[in-house]
Amino acid sequence: MRSLPVAEPGVPDLRGPTRLLVRVAWLQRGTISLGWLYGTVWMSAQAVTPYAVGRTIDDGVTTGRVGALLAWCGVLAGLGVLQGGVGVLRHRVAVVNYLQASYLVTQWAARHAVSLGASLAVRTSPGEVANVAATDSVSVARLMDTQARGFGALAALVIVAVLLLVADPLLGVVVLVGVPLFTFGLGPLLKPLHARQSRQRAELGTLTGLGADTVAGLRVLRGIGGEDAFVARFVRQSQQVRTAGLAVARTQSLLDAAQVLVPGAVVAAVTWVGARAVIDGRLTVGQLIAVFGYAAFLGTPLRTLLELLDKGTRAHVAAGRVVMLLKTEPLVRDTATRSGGPEGDLVDPACGLRVRQGRLTAVVCDRPTVGTALLDRLARYGAGDDAAVTLGGVALTDLPLMEVRRRVLLLDNAPVLFSGRLDEEIGGSPQAVAEALTAACAEDVVESLPDGTATVLGERARTLSGGQRQRLALARALAQHSEVLLLDEPTSAVDAHTEAAVAGRLRKARAGRTTLVATTSPLLLETADEVHLIADGRVVASGDHRGLLADPAYRAIVVRGRV
């Protein structure tokens, strides 16, 4: 068996939930086929065991023929060994199918979430992605696990029907007609169950997203006293999930009851017809015992088929949610018409800004949101308003999106640190990590950690202060040595002394590379080669910091920014 997860999960079929499920099965068709084979042999061996028992009684016990008795006992022993051996193989393949399907869906969801990038928070919620990876992938995987037993159950039912037809035609008719009649009679339950499971899944996704968003902003909630409002909202959504769950449970309980009633009704019918056949002399004692064995055995494949219908319904609902996520379009599309481009100035004609190559440039905006939108546009994270931005005379929209991401790096004003080792978070050799931490004035942060750069940070590094997280994020950005680095208020959470040190070290670390800082900090503005004042969406003044202080509008913004 190959190791999991696979390096390349393949391409999902997004034409609908059924198509997606077929695609999952096709991508693991080797082990799926093996599961069908093992499931068929395993269930068939159980199906013919009552027949062997009946022949043992009729040919060996009733007649007193020792040779026939020993022969049929050997057959029974062989069937037992076969069931045990093939059952182990079937279960092993079923687990592999389960894991493969689960990993496939999870990998698709994770890769698509990464491809959405900054669009993820706008187009969907982290809770929805988490639900697809943790819940929907399991539902799809359970179907892949069950289908091998379901295929074997169908084969076993055919074998039992044939054996009963040979023994007594009426018994065969009971199985051949009764099983499909009872099974497909459950169809009216499946449609409402499907709809109610879809609603429950949607409500659960909303609740999970609400919880994830709240955890991310817990400090803000506490700061503004919003805990009560959140609790009330969470309770309301929880009750909606509860109501949807009860609706599912009512229909599910009927289906579960049918899983007992249907096999029981078929077994009772077979037993009654078999007993009448013995009374009428159409069956021997051994055949009657075989009929009882068939009746006892029929419950297993029937329950398996009903379980398959149940898992199939759940998987179809889950696949629908997976398709919805994977069809989510990013805000920014890759519209590349050429590969590569020369280095040069980064220019935004929309506001008249030119960020000169190899220089440290700063922008001061009349509104903070203007600076954030400008940097998003320059890094090609804008929603279609970045078409005119050029790098080295080439429009960003003409370059492959991955090349833009490699050449232009944006550190926004709310950077996220991931869980894991600090040195792996920053990236690079130990020397490169140390240099980046020094450039970001984060040495004291490392010293405060129990294992230094080998310390494992928790989720979003919440145990650190805002200023510590900000400096570590800056170190991570500096370690990439990107051609163009865009920084949005990179020192807003640090004290003045640290801010002054960061300003000096940033200039040194980025010497010879293009850097743009959106800030109102005089300490950062003082170190910039060129400063631009943006008001009403346009560059209205340019120069160095000291020269621009004579401009009342510039001075008002910078002074206001430090109050």
Coordinates of C-alpha atoms in Angstrom, one line a residue:
M1 CA 0.0 0.0 0.0
R2 CA 1.2 3.5 -0.8
S3 CA 1.9 6.0 1.9
L4 CA -0.7 8.6 2.8
P5 CA -1.4 11.3 2.1
V6 CA -0.3 11.2 -1.6
A7 CA 1.9 13.9 -3.0
E8 CA -0.6 14.8 -5.8
P9 CA -4.3 14.3 -4.9
G10 CA -5.5 14.8 -8.5
V11 CA -8.2 17.1 -9.7
P12 CA -11.8 17.0 -8.2
D13 CA -14.9 16.8 -10.5
L14 CA -17.0 19.8 -9.5
R15 CA -20.0 19.2 -11.7
G16 CA -22.0 18.0 -8.7
P17 CA -21.9 15.9 -5.5
T18 CA -22.4 12.6 -7.3
R19 CA -19.6 13.4 -9.8
L20 CA -17.3 14.3 -6.9
L21 CA -18.0 11.0 -5.2
V22 CA -17.4 9.1 -8.4
R23 CA -14.1 11.0 -8.8
V24 CA -13.0 10.1 -5.3
A25 CA -13.8 6.4 -6.1
W26 CA -12.0 6.6 -9.4
L27 CA -8.8 8.0 -8.0
Q28 CA -8.6 5.0 -5.7
R29 CA -10.0 2.5 -8.1
G30 CA -7.3 0.0 -7.4
T31 CA -8.1 -0.5 -3.7
I32 CA -11.8 0.1 -4.4
S33 CA -11.8 -2.9 -6.8
L34 CA -9.8 -4.9 -4.4
G35 CA -12.3 -4.1 -1.7
W36 CA -15.1 -5.3 -3.9
L37 CA -13.3 -8.6 -4.6
Y38 CA -12.6 -9.2 -0.9
G39 CA -16.1 -8.1 0.1
T40 CA -17.7 -10.5 -2.4
V41 CA -15.6 -13.5 -1.4
W42 CA -16.0 -12.7 2.3
M43 CA -19.8 -12.3 2.2
S44 CA -20.2 -15.2 -0.3
A45 CA -18.4 -17.6 2.0
Q46 CA -20.9 -16.7 4.7
A47 CA -23.8 -17.1 2.3
V48 CA -22.9 -20.7 1.3
T49 CA -22.1 -21.9 4.8
P50 CA -25.8 -22.8 5.6
Y51 CA -25.9 -24.8 2.4
A52 CA -22.8 -26.7 3.5
V53 CA -24.3 -27.3 6.9
G54 CA -27.5 -28.7 5.3
R55 CA -25.5 -31.0 3.0
T56 CA -23.5 -32.2 6.0
I57 CA -26.7 -33.3 7.7
D58 CA -28.4 -34.8 4.7
D59 CA -25.3 -36.6 3.2
G60 CA -23.4 -37.4 6.4
V61 CA -25.6 -37.4 9.5
T62 CA -28.9 -38.7 8.1
T63 CA -27.2 -41.4 5.8
G64 CA -24.5 -42.3 8.3
R65 CA -21.8 -42.0 5.6
V66 CA -18.6 -41.1 7.5
G67 CA -16.7 -40.2 4.3
A68 CA -19.4 -37.7 3.3
L69 CA -19.5 -36.3 6.8
L70 CA -15.8 -35.7 6.9
A71 CA -15.8 -34.2 3.5
W72 CA -18.5 -31.7 4.3
C73 CA -16.9 -30.9 7.7
G74 CA -13.7 -30.1 5.7
V75 CA -15.7 -27.8 3.5
L76 CA -17.1 -26.0 6.5
A77 CA -13.6 -25.7 8.0
G78 CA -12.3 -24.3 4.7
L79 CA -15.2 -21.8 4.6
G80 CA -14.4 -20.7 8.1
V81 CA -10.7 -20.2 7.3
L82 CA -11.6 -18.4 4.1
Q83 CA -14.0 -16.0 5.9
G84 CA -11.4 -15.2 8.5
G85 CA -8.5 -14.6 6.1
V86 CA -10.4 -12.7 3.5
G87 CA -12.3 -10.7 6.3
V88 CA -9.0 -9.4 7.6
L89 CA -7.9 -8.4 4.0
R90 CA -11.3 -6.8 3.4
H91 CA -11.1 -4.8 6.6
R92 CA -7.5 -3.6 5.8
V93 CA -8.5 -2.4 2.4
A94 CA -11.6 -0.8 3.8
V95 CA -9.5 1.2 6.2
V96 CA -7.1 2.2 3.3
N97 CA -10.1 3.3 1.2
Y98 CA -11.4 5.3 4.2
L99 CA -8.1 7.1 4.8
Q100 CA -7.4 7.7 1.1
A101 CA -10.9 9.4 0.6
S102 CA -10.5 11.4 3.8
Y103 CA -7.1 12.7 2.8
L104 CA -8.2 13.4 -0.8
V105 CA -11.0 15.7 0.3
T106 CA -8.9 17.3 3.0
Q107 CA -6.1 18.0 0.6
W108 CA -8.5 19.5 -2.0
A109 CA -10.0 21.7 0.7
A110 CA -6.6 22.8 2.0
R111 CA -5.1 23.5 -1.4
H112 CA -8.1 25.5 -2.5
A113 CA -8.0 27.5 0.8
V114 CA -4.4 28.3 0.1
S115 CA -5.2 29.3 -3.5
L116 CA -7.9 31.6 -2.3
G117 CA -5.3 33.4 -0.1
A118 CA -6.6 36.7 1.0
S119 CA -9.9 36.0 -0.7
L120 CA -10.7 33.2 1.8
A121 CA -12.0 35.5 4.6
V122 CA -14.2 37.3 2.1
R123 CA -15.6 34.4 0.1
T124 CA -16.1 31.9 3.0
S125 CA -15.2 31.4 6.6
P126 CA -12.4 29.5 8.3
G127 CA -15.1 27.5 10.1
E128 CA -16.5 26.2 6.8
V129 CA -13.1 25.1 5.7
A130 CA -12.5 23.3 9.0
N131 CA -15.9 21.6 8.7
V132 CA -15.1 20.3 5.2
A133 CA -11.8 19.0 6.3
A134 CA -13.0 17.5 9.6
T135 CA -16.6 16.5 9.0
D136 CA -17.4 16.3 5.3
S137 CA -14.3 14.4 4.5
V138 CA -15.2 11.8 7.1
S139 CA -18.7 11.4 5.6
V140 CA -17.2 10.8 2.1
A141 CA -14.7 8.4 3.6
R142 CA -17.3 6.3 5.3
L143 CA -19.1 5.7 2.0
M144 CA -15.8 4.5 0.5
D145 CA -15.4 2.2 3.5
T146 CA -18.9 0.8 3.3
Q147 CA -19.2 0.2 -0.4
A148 CA -17.0 -2.9 -0.4
R149 CA -19.3 -4.6 2.1
G150 CA -22.3 -3.3 0.2
F151 CA -21.0 -4.9 -3.0
G152 CA -20.4 -8.1 -1.2
A153 CA -23.9 -8.0 0.3
L154 CA -25.5 -7.8 -3.2
A155 CA -23.4 -10.8 -4.3
A156 CA -24.5 -12.7 -1.1
L157 CA -28.2 -11.9 -1.7
V158 CA -27.9 -13.2 -5.3
I159 CA -26.2 -16.5 -4.1
V160 CA -28.8 -17.0 -1.3
A161 CA -31.7 -16.4 -3.8
V162 CA -30.3 -18.9 -6.2
L163 CA -29.8 -21.5 -3.5
L164 CA -33.3 -21.0 -2.3
L165 CA -34.7 -21.2 -5.8
V166 CA -33.0 -24.5 -6.3
A167 CA -34.3 -25.8 -2.9
D168 CA -37.8 -24.3 -3.3
P169 CA -38.9 -21.8 -5.9
L170 CA -41.3 -20.0 -3.5
L171 CA -38.4 -19.4 -1.1
G172 CA -36.3 -17.8 -3.9
V173 CA -39.2 -15.6 -5.0
V174 CA -39.6 -14.4 -1.4
V175 CA -36.0 -13.2 -1.4
L176 CA -35.8 -11.9 -5.0
V177 CA -39.1 -9.9 -4.6
G178 CA -39.1 -9.1 -0.9
V179 CA -35.6 -7.7 -0.6
P180 CA -35.9 -5.0 -3.4
L181 CA -39.5 -4.2 -2.3
F182 CA -38.6 -3.6 1.3
T183 CA -35.3 -1.8 0.5
F184 CA -36.5 0.6 -2.1
G185 CA -39.6 1.2 -0.1
L186 CA -37.3 3.2 2.2
G187 CA -36.9 5.8 -0.6
P188 CA -39.5 8.2 0.8
L189 CA -37.4 8.5 4.0
L190 CA -34.2 9.3 2.2
K191 CA -35.3 12.5 0.4
P192 CA -36.4 14.4 3.6
L193 CA -33.4 13.0 5.4
H194 CA -31.2 14.4 2.7
A195 CA -32.8 17.9 2.9
R196 CA -32.6 18.0 6.7
Q197 CA -29.0 16.8 6.8
S198 CA -28.2 19.6 4.4
R199 CA -29.8 22.2 6.6
Q200 CA -28.1 20.8 9.7
R201 CA -24.7 20.9 7.9
A202 CA -25.3 24.5 6.9
E203 CA -26.2 25.6 10.4
L204 CA -23.3 23.7 11.9
G205 CA -20.9 25.4 9.5
T206 CA -22.3 28.8 10.6
L207 CA -21.8 27.9 14.2
T208 CA -18.2 26.6 13.7
G209 CA -17.4 29.8 11.8
L210 CA -18.8 31.9 14.6
G211 CA -16.7 30.1 17.1
A212 CA -13.5 30.4 15.1
D213 CA -14.1 34.1 14.5
T214 CA -14.7 34.6 18.2
V215 CA -11.6 32.8 19.3
A216 CA -9.6 34.9 16.9
G217 CA -11.0 38.1 18.3
L218 CA -11.4 37.2 21.9
R219 CA -9.2 39.9 23.2
V220 CA -11.1 42.5 21.2
L221 CA -14.4 41.2 22.6
R222 CA -13.1 41.4 26.1
G223 CA -11.8 44.9 25.5
I224 CA -15.1 46.3 24.3
G225 CA -17.2 44.2 26.7
G226 CA -18.8 42.2 24.0
E227 CA -18.9 38.8 25.7
D228 CA -22.6 39.0 26.5
A229 CA -23.5 39.9 23.0
F230 CA -21.4 37.0 21.7
V231 CA -22.9 34.5 24.1
A232 CA -26.4 35.5 23.1
R233 CA -25.6 35.1 19.4
F234 CA -23.8 31.8 20.0
V235 CA -26.8 30.5 22.0
R236 CA -29.2 31.4 19.2
Q237 CA -27.1 29.7 16.6
S238 CA -26.6 26.7 18.8
Q239 CA -30.4 26.4 19.2
Q240 CA -30.8 26.5 15.4
V241 CA -28.2 23.7 15.1
R242 CA -30.1 21.7 17.8
T243 CA -33.5 22.2 16.0
A244 CA -31.9 21.1 12.7
G245 CA -30.3 18.1 14.5
L246 CA -33.7 17.0 16.0
A247 CA -35.3 17.1 12.6
V248 CA -32.5 14.9 11.3
A249 CA -32.9 12.6 14.3
R250 CA -36.6 12.1 13.8
T251 CA -36.1 10.9 10.2
Q252 CA -33.0 9.0 11.1
S253 CA -34.8 7.1 13.8
L254 CA -37.4 5.9 11.3
L255 CA -34.6 4.7 9.0
D256 CA -32.8 3.0 11.9
A257 CA -36.1 1.3 12.9
A258 CA -36.4 0.2 9.2
Q259 CA -33.0 -1.4 9.4
V260 CA -34.3 -3.7 12.0
L261 CA -37.8 -4.2 10.6
V262 CA -36.9 -4.9 7.0
P263 CA -34.4 -7.7 7.7
G264 CA -36.7 -9.1 10.4
A265 CA -39.7 -9.2 8.0
V266 CA -37.7 -10.9 5.3
V267 CA -36.3 -13.5 7.7
A268 CA -39.8 -14.2 9.2
A269 CA -41.2 -14.7 5.7
V270 CA -38.4 -17.1 4.7
T271 CA -38.7 -19.0 7.9
W272 CA -42.5 -19.4 7.5
V273 CA -42.3 -20.5 3.9
G274 CA -39.5 -22.9 4.7
A275 CA -41.4 -24.5 7.6
R276 CA -44.4 -25.0 5.3
A277 CA -42.2 -26.6 2.7
V278 CA -41.0 -29.2 5.2
I279 CA -44.5 -29.9 6.3
D280 CA -45.5 -30.5 2.7
G281 CA -42.5 -32.7 2.1
R282 CA -40.7 -30.4 -0.4
L283 CA -37.7 -29.9 1.8
T284 CA -35.4 -32.3 3.7
V285 CA -34.3 -31.9 7.3
G286 CA -30.9 -30.6 6.1
Q287 CA -32.5 -28.2 3.7
L288 CA -34.7 -26.9 6.5
I289 CA -31.7 -26.2 8.7
A290 CA -30.0 -24.5 5.7
V291 CA -33.1 -22.4 5.3
F292 CA -32.9 -21.3 8.9
G293 CA -29.2 -20.5 8.3
Y294 CA -30.1 -18.4 5.3
A295 CA -32.8 -16.7 7.3
A296 CA -30.3 -15.8 10.1
F297 CA -27.7 -14.8 7.6
L298 CA -30.0 -12.5 5.5
G299 CA -30.1 -9.9 8.2
T300 CA -26.4 -9.1 7.7
P301 CA -26.5 -8.2 4.0
L302 CA -29.8 -6.4 4.3
R303 CA -28.5 -4.3 7.2
T304 CA -25.4 -3.6 5.1
L305 CA -27.4 -2.4 2.2
L306 CA -29.5 -0.1 4.4
E307 CA -26.3 1.2 6.0
L308 CA -24.9 1.8 2.5
L309 CA -28.0 3.9 1.7
D310 CA -27.6 5.9 4.9
K311 CA -23.9 6.5 4.4
G312 CA -24.6 7.4 0.7
T313 CA -27.1 10.0 1.7
R314 CA -24.7 11.5 4.2
A315 CA -21.9 11.4 1.7
H316 CA -24.0 13.1 -0.9
V317 CA -24.8 16.0 1.5
A318 CA -21.1 16.3 2.4
A319 CA -20.0 16.2 -1.2
G320 CA -22.3 19.0 -2.0
R321 CA -20.6 21.2 0.7
V322 CA -17.2 20.2 -0.6
V323 CA -18.2 21.2 -4.2
M324 CA -19.5 24.6 -2.9
L325 CA -16.2 25.3 -1.2
L326 CA -14.0 24.1 -4.1
K327 CA -16.1 26.3 -6.5
T328 CA -15.4 29.4 -4.5
E329 CA -13.7 31.9 -6.8
P330 CA -10.8 34.0 -5.6
L331 CA -11.1 37.8 -5.8
V332 CA -7.9 37.9 -7.9
R333 CA -7.6 35.7 -11.0
D334 CA -4.5 34.7 -12.8
T335 CA -4.6 36.5 -16.1
A336 CA -0.9 36.1 -17.1
T337 CA 0.0 36.8 -20.7
R338 CA 3.7 36.7 -20.3
S339 CA 6.3 35.0 -18.1
G340 CA 8.8 37.1 -16.2
G341 CA 9.6 40.8 -16.4
P342 CA 12.4 43.2 -15.7
E343 CA 13.1 44.7 -12.3
G344 CA 12.2 48.3 -12.0
D345 CA 9.9 50.9 -10.3
L346 CA 6.5 49.9 -8.9
V347 CA 4.0 52.4 -10.3
D348 CA 0.3 53.0 -9.5
P349 CA -1.1 55.5 -12.1
A350 CA -4.4 55.5 -10.2
C351 CA -3.0 57.6 -7.4
G352 CA 0.2 58.8 -9.2
L353 CA 2.6 56.9 -6.9
R354 CA 6.0 55.7 -8.1
V355 CA 8.0 53.5 -5.8
R356 CA 11.6 53.7 -7.1
Q357 CA 13.6 50.6 -7.4
G358 CA 16.1 49.9 -4.6
R359 CA 14.9 52.8 -2.4
L360 CA 13.0 53.0 0.9
T361 CA 9.8 54.9 0.2
A362 CA 7.0 55.9 2.6
V363 CA 3.5 57.0 2.1
V364 CA 1.4 59.0 4.5
C365 CA -2.4 58.8 3.8
D366 CA -5.2 61.1 5.0
R367 CA -7.1 57.9 6.0
P368 CA -5.6 54.6 7.2
T369 CA -7.9 52.6 4.9
V370 CA -6.5 54.4 1.9
G371 CA -3.0 53.2 2.7
T372 CA -4.2 49.6 3.2
A373 CA -6.1 49.7 -0.1
L374 CA -3.1 51.1 -1.8
L375 CA -0.8 48.3 -0.6
D376 CA -3.4 45.7 -1.5
R377 CA -3.4 47.1 -5.0
L378 CA 0.3 47.2 -5.3
A379 CA 0.6 43.6 -4.2
R380 CA -2.2 42.6 -6.5
Y381 CA -4.7 41.7 -3.7
G382 CA -7.2 44.3 -4.9
A383 CA -10.6 43.2 -6.3
G384 CA -10.1 44.2 -9.9
D385 CA -8.8 47.8 -9.3
D386 CA -5.1 46.8 -9.8
A387 CA -5.1 46.5 -13.5
A388 CA -3.0 49.6 -14.1
V389 CA -0.2 48.8 -11.6
T390 CA 3.1 48.1 -13.3
L391 CA 6.4 46.6 -12.1
G392 CA 9.4 47.4 -14.3
G393 CA 7.0 48.7 -16.9
V394 CA 5.0 45.4 -17.0
A395 CA 1.4 45.3 -15.7
L396 CA 1.0 43.0 -12.7
T397 CA -2.0 41.5 -14.3
D398 CA 0.2 40.3 -17.2
L399 CA 2.5 38.4 -14.9
P400 CA 1.7 35.0 -13.4
L401 CA 0.1 35.4 -10.0
M402 CA 2.7 33.2 -8.4
E403 CA 5.5 35.3 -9.8
V404 CA 3.9 38.4 -8.4
R405 CA 3.6 36.7 -5.0
R406 CA 7.3 35.8 -5.2
R407 CA 8.5 39.2 -6.3
V408 CA 6.2 41.4 -4.3
L409 CA 5.6 40.6 -0.6
L410 CA 3.0 42.4 1.5
L411 CA 3.0 42.5 5.3
D412 CA -0.4 43.8 6.3
N413 CA -1.3 45.5 9.5
A414 CA -2.8 42.3 11.0
P415 CA -0.2 39.6 10.3
V416 CA -0.9 36.0 11.5
L417 CA 1.7 33.7 13.0
F418 CA 1.1 30.0 12.6
S419 CA 1.6 27.3 15.2
G420 CA 5.0 25.5 15.0
R421 CA 8.6 26.1 15.7
L422 CA 9.7 29.8 15.6
D423 CA 12.7 29.1 13.3
E424 CA 10.5 27.2 10.9
E425 CA 8.0 30.0 11.0
I426 CA 10.6 32.5 9.9
G427 CA 12.3 30.2 7.4
G428 CA 15.8 29.9 6.2
S429 CA 19.2 28.8 7.6
P430 CA 19.9 29.4 11.3
Q431 CA 22.1 32.4 10.3
A432 CA 19.3 33.9 8.1
V433 CA 16.8 33.4 10.9
A434 CA 19.2 35.2 13.4
E435 CA 19.8 38.1 10.9
A436 CA 16.0 38.5 10.3
L437 CA 15.3 38.6 14.0
T438 CA 18.0 41.1 14.6
A439 CA 16.7 43.3 11.8
A440 CA 13.3 43.3 13.4
C441 CA 14.6 44.0 16.9
A442 CA 13.1 40.7 18.1
E443 CA 16.2 39.4 20.0
D444 CA 14.4 40.0 23.3
V445 CA 11.4 38.1 22.2
V446 CA 13.6 35.1 21.4
E447 CA 15.3 35.4 24.8
S448 CA 12.0 35.4 26.6
L449 CA 11.0 32.1 25.0
P450 CA 11.9 28.8 26.9
D451 CA 13.7 27.2 23.9
G452 CA 14.7 30.2 21.9
T453 CA 14.1 29.8 18.2
A454 CA 13.3 26.2 18.7
T455 CA 10.2 27.1 20.8
V456 CA 6.9 25.9 19.4
L457 CA 4.5 28.7 19.1
G458 CA 0.8 28.1 19.9
E459 CA -2.0 29.0 17.6
R460 CA -1.5 32.6 16.3
A461 CA 1.2 32.9 19.0
R462 CA -1.5 34.3 21.4
T463 CA 0.8 33.9 24.4
L464 CA 2.9 36.8 23.0
S465 CA 2.1 40.5 23.2
G466 CA 0.9 42.4 20.1
G467 CA 4.3 44.1 19.7
Q468 CA 6.2 40.8 20.0
R469 CA 4.0 39.2 17.3
Q470 CA 4.4 42.2 15.1
R471 CA 8.2 42.1 15.3
L472 CA 8.3 38.3 14.6
A473 CA 6.0 38.8 11.6
L474 CA 8.4 41.6 10.3
A475 CA 11.3 39.2 10.8
R476 CA 9.5 36.6 8.8
A477 CA 8.9 39.1 6.0
L478 CA 12.5 40.3 6.0
A479 CA 13.8 36.7 5.8
Q480 CA 12.2 36.3 2.4
H481 CA 14.5 38.9 0.8
S482 CA 11.8 39.7 -1.7
E483 CA 12.4 42.1 -4.6
V484 CA 9.7 44.4 -3.3
L485 CA 8.5 44.6 0.3
L486 CA 5.3 46.4 1.2
L487 CA 4.7 47.2 4.9
D488 CA 1.5 48.5 6.4
E489 CA 2.2 50.2 9.8
P490 CA 4.8 47.7 10.8
T491 CA 5.6 49.3 14.2
S492 CA 2.1 50.3 15.4
A493 CA 2.3 48.0 18.4
V494 CA 5.8 48.7 19.7
D495 CA 7.2 51.4 21.9
A496 CA 9.1 54.5 20.7
H497 CA 12.5 53.2 21.6
T498 CA 12.0 49.9 19.8
E499 CA 10.4 51.7 16.9
A500 CA 13.5 53.8 16.4
A501 CA 15.7 50.7 16.4
V502 CA 13.4 49.0 13.9
A503 CA 13.5 52.0 11.6
G504 CA 17.3 52.0 11.5
R505 CA 17.7 48.3 11.1
L506 CA 15.0 48.1 8.5
R507 CA 16.8 50.5 6.2
K508 CA 20.0 48.5 6.6
A509 CA 18.4 45.1 6.0
R510 CA 16.6 46.3 2.9
A511 CA 19.5 48.2 1.4
G512 CA 19.4 48.0 -2.4
R513 CA 15.9 46.5 -2.5
T514 CA 12.6 48.2 -3.1
T515 CA 10.6 48.9 0.1
L516 CA 7.4 50.8 0.6
V517 CA 6.1 51.6 4.1
A518 CA 2.6 53.0 4.8
T519 CA 3.0 54.8 8.1
T520 CA 2.5 58.0 10.1
S521 CA 5.5 57.3 12.4
P522 CA 8.0 60.1 12.3
L523 CA 10.8 57.7 13.2
L524 CA 10.1 55.6 10.1
L525 CA 9.5 58.6 7.9
E526 CA 12.8 60.1 8.9
T527 CA 14.7 57.1 7.5
A528 CA 12.8 57.0 4.2
D529 CA 14.5 58.1 1.0
E530 CA 11.3 59.6 -0.3
V531 CA 7.9 60.3 1.3
H532 CA 4.6 60.8 -0.5
L533 CA 1.5 62.4 0.9
I534 CA -1.8 61.0 -0.4
A535 CA -5.0 62.9 0.1
D536 CA -8.3 62.1 -1.6
G537 CA -6.7 59.1 -3.3
R538 CA -3.9 61.1 -5.1
V539 CA -0.3 61.9 -4.4
V540 CA -0.4 65.6 -3.5
A541 CA 3.1 66.2 -2.2
S542 CA 6.5 64.4 -2.3
G543 CA 9.9 64.9 -0.7
D544 CA 11.7 63.9 2.5
H545 CA 10.1 63.9 5.9
R546 CA 11.7 67.2 7.2
G547 CA 10.8 69.0 4.0
L548 CA 7.2 67.9 4.1
L549 CA 6.8 69.0 7.7
A550 CA 6.3 72.5 6.3
D551 CA 3.1 71.2 4.7
P552 CA 0.2 71.8 7.1
A553 CA -1.8 68.8 5.8
Y554 CA 1.2 66.5 6.2
R555 CA 2.1 67.8 9.6
A556 CA -1.5 67.4 10.9
I557 CA -1.6 63.8 9.8
V558 CA 1.8 62.9 11.2
V559 CA 1.2 64.6 14.5
R560 CA -2.3 63.2 14.8
G561 CA -0.9 59.7 14.2
R562 CA 1.3 60.1 17.3
V563 CA -1.4 61.4 19.7

